[in-house]
Coordinates of C-alpha atoms in Angstrom, one line a residue:
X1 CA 44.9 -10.4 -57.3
X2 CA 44.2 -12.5 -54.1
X3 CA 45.2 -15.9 -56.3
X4 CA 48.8 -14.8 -57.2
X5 CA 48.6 -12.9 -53.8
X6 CA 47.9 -16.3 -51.8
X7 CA 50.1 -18.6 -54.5
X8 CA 53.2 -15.9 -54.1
X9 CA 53.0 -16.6 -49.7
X10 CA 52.4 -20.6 -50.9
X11 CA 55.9 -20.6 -52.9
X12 CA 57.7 -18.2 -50.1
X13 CA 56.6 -21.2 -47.2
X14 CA 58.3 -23.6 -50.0
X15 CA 61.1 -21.3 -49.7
X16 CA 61.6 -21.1 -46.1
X17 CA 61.3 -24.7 -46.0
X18 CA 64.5 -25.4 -48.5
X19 CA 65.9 -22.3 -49.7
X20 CA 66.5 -22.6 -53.7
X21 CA 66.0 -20.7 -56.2
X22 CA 62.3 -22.0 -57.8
X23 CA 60.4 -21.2 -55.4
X24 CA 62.0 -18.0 -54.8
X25 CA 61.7 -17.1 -58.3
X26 CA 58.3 -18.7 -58.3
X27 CA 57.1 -16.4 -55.6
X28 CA 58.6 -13.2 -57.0
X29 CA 56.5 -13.9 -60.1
X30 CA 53.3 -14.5 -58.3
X31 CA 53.5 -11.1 -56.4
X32 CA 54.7 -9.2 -59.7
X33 CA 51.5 -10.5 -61.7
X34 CA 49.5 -10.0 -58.1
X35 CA 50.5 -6.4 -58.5
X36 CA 50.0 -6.0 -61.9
X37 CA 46.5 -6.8 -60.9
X38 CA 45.8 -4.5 -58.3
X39 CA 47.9 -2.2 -56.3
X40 CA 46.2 -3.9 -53.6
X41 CA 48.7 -6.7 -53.6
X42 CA 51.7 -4.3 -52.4
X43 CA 51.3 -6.1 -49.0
X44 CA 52.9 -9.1 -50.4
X45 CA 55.8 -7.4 -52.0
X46 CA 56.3 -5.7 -48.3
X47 CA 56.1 -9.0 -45.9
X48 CA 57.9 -11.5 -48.1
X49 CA 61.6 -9.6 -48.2
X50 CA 61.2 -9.3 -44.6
X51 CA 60.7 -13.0 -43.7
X52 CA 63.0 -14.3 -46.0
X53 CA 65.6 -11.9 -43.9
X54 CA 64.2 -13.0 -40.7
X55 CA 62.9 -16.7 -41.1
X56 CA 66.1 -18.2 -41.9
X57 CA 68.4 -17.7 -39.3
X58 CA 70.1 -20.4 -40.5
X59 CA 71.4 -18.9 -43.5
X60 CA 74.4 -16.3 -43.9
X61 CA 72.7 -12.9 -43.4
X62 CA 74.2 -11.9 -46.8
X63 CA 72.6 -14.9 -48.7
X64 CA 69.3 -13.6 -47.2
X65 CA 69.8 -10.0 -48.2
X66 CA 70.6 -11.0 -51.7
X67 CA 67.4 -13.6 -51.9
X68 CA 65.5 -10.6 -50.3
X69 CA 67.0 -8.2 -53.3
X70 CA 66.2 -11.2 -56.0
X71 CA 62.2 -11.1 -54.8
X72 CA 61.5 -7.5 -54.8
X73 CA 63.4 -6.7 -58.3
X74 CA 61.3 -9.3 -59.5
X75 CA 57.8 -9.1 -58.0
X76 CA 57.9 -4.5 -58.6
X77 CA 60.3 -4.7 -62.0
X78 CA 57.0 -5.1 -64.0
X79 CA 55.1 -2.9 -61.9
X80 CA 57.8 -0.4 -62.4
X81 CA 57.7 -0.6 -65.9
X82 CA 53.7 0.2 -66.1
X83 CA 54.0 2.8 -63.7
X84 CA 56.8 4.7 -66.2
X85 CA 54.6 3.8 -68.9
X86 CA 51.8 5.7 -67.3
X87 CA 54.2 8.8 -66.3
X88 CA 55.0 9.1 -70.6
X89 CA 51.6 8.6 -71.7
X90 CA 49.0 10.1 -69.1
X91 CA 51.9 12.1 -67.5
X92 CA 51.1 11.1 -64.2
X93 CA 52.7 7.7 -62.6
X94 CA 49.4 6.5 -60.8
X95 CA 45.5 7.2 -61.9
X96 CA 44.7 9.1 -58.9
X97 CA 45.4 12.7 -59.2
X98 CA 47.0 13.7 -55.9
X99 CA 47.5 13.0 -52.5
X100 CA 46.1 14.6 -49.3
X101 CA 46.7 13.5 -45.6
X102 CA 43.7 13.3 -44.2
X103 CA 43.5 13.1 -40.2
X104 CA 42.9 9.3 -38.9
X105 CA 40.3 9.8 -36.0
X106 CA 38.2 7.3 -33.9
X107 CA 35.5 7.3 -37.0
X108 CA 38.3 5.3 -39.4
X109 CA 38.9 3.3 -36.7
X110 CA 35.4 2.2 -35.7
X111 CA 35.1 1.4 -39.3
X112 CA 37.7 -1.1 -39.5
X113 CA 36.5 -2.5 -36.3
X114 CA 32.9 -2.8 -38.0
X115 CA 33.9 -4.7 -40.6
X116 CA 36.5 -6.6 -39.3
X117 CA 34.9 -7.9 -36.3
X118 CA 31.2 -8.6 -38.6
X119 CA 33.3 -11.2 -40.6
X120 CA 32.3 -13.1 -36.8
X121 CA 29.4 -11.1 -34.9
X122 CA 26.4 -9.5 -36.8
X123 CA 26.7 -6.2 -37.5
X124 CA 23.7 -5.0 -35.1
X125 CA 24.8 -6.0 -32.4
X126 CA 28.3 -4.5 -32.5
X127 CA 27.5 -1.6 -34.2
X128 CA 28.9 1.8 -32.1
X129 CA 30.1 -0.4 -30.0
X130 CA 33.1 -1.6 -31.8
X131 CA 36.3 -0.3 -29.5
X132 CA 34.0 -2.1 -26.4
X133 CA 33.3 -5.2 -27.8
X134 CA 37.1 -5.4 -29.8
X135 CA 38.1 -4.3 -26.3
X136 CA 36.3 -7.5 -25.0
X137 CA 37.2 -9.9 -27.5
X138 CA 40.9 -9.2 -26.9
X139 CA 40.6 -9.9 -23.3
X140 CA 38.4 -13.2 -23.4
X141 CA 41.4 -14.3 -25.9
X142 CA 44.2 -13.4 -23.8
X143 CA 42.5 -15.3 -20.8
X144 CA 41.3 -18.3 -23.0
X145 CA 44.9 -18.7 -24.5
X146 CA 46.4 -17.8 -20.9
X147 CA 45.0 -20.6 -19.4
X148 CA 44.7 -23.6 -21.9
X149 CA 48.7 -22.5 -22.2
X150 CA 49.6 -22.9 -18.7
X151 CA 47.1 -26.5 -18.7
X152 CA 49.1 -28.1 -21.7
X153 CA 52.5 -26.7 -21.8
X154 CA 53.9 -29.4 -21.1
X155 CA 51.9 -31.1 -24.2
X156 CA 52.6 -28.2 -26.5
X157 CA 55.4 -25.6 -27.8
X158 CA 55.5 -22.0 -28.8
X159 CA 58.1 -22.9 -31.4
X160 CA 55.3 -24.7 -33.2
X161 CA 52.6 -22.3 -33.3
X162 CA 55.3 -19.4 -34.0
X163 CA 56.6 -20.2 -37.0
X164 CA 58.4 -18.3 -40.1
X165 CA 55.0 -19.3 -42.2
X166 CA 52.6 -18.2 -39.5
X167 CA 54.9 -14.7 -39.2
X168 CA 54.4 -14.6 -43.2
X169 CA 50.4 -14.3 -42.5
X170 CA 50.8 -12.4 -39.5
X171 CA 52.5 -9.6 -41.4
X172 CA 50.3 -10.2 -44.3
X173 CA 47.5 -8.6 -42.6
X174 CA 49.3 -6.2 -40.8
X175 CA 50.6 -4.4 -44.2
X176 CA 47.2 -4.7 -45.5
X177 CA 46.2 -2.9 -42.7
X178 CA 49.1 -0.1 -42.8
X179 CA 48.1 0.4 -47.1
X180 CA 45.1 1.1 -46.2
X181 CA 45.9 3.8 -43.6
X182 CA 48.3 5.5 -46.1
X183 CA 46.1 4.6 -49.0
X184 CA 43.4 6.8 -47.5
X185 CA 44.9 9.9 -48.8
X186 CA 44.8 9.3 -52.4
X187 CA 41.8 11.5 -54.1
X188 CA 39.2 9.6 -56.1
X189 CA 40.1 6.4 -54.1
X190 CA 37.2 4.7 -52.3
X191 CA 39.7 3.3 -50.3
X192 CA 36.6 2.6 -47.4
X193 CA 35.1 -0.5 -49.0
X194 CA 34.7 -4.0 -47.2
X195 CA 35.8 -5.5 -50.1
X196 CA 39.8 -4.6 -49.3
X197 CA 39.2 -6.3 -46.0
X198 CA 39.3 -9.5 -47.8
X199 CA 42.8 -10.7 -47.6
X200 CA 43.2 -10.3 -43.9
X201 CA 40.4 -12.6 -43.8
X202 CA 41.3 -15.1 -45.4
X203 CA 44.8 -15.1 -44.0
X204 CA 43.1 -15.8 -40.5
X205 CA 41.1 -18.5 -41.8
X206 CA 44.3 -20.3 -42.9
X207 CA 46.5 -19.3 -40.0
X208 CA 43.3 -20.9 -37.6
X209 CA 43.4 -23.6 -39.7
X210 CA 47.1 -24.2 -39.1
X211 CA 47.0 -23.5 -35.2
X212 CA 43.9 -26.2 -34.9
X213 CA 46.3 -28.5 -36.6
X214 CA 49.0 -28.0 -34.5
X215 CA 46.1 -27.9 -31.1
X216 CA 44.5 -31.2 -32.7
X217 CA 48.0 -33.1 -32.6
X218 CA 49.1 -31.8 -29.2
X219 CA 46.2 -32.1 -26.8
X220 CA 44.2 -34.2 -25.2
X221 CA 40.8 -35.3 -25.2
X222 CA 38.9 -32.4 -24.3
X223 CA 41.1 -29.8 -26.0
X224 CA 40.2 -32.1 -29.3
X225 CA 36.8 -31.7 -28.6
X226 CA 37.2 -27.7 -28.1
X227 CA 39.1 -27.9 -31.4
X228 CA 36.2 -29.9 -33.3
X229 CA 33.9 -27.8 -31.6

């Protein structure tokens, strides 16, 4: 799931680079066999349509809407047929039974906190106090980016660390993030596990990468060190 997953956002920053039609087709095909996999892999069918509309500005809006249209027939056309085969043979379109709508409260999201912020700090010494220490984090960031921005902006440009392919990753994780919290309410769905957390992390690792590269070619001497660091 997480190899067609990462391989169908690798031929959709092909895409946005030249827009043609293999590595459109290419990344509708990824993401169809990413969701026969799991239905974990809905996140890509989600954030692709919606940067091929927005990352092209270039590009008639009707040409984009059509592209859009050509990826998710492709990537949920397969999916669609397993779910109808499903409905005619267990007479229910998914495994899971039902649905209920459970109430999100500050448990769920201390849990996400947990695991998310472990991937970096051991657990022990974050643990009931994630909303602090995420609290925390978020502000040393905001300062820390604040200020090495207003140092080198001359040296360096938003443009190139906000780009279509870092808004792919961005909204990646953010519709991992959003199955999850509507996932919850399927029955017999451990939907609670670390292991889902996976793709969000490894999106960050590649979108670090990417900003390093970009801090790496734009700064000086001491920011290169930082970056090494």
């Amino acid at each position: 799931c997480i190899t067609f997953s990462l391989l169908a956002l690798y031929f959709t920053l092909f895409y946005l680079k030249s827009p043609r039609w293999p590595p459109l087709l290419g990344s509708g095909l990824m993401a169809a066999l990413a969701c026969l996999t799991r239905y974990a892999a809905l996140p890509v069918v989600a954030v692709i349509p919606v940067i091929i509309v927005s990352g092209n500005s270039h590009q008639k809006l009707l040409v984009r809407l059509r592209d859009a249209a050509v990826f998710t027939s492709i990537s949920l056309l397969p999916l669609a047929g397993y779910i109808l085969r499903n409905a005619l043979i267990l007479g229910r379109p998914l495994y899971y039974p039902s649905y209920e709508a459970f109430p999100f409260g500050i448990d769920q999201v201390q849990w996400y906190l947990y695991y998310t912020l472990s991937w970096f700090i051991p657990g022990r010494l974050i643990h009931n106090r994630e909303i602090w220490v995420a609290l925390g984090i978020l502000v040393l960031l905001v300062g820390l980016g604040t200020t090495f921005w207003l140092r080198h902006r001359s040296q360096l440009k938003l443009r190139d660390f906000l780009t279509p392919g870092v808004g792919l990753l961005v909204g990646f994780t953010l519709f991992n993030y959003l199955m999850l919290y509507f996932a919850r309410g399927f029955t017999a769905l451990a939907v609670y596990n670390p292991r889902y957390l996976t793709p969000p992390l490894l999106v960050f690792w590649l979108a670090l990468s990417f900003w390093l590269d970009r801090l790496w070619r734009g700064a000086g001497r001491i920011a290169k060190g930082l970056v090494a660091l």
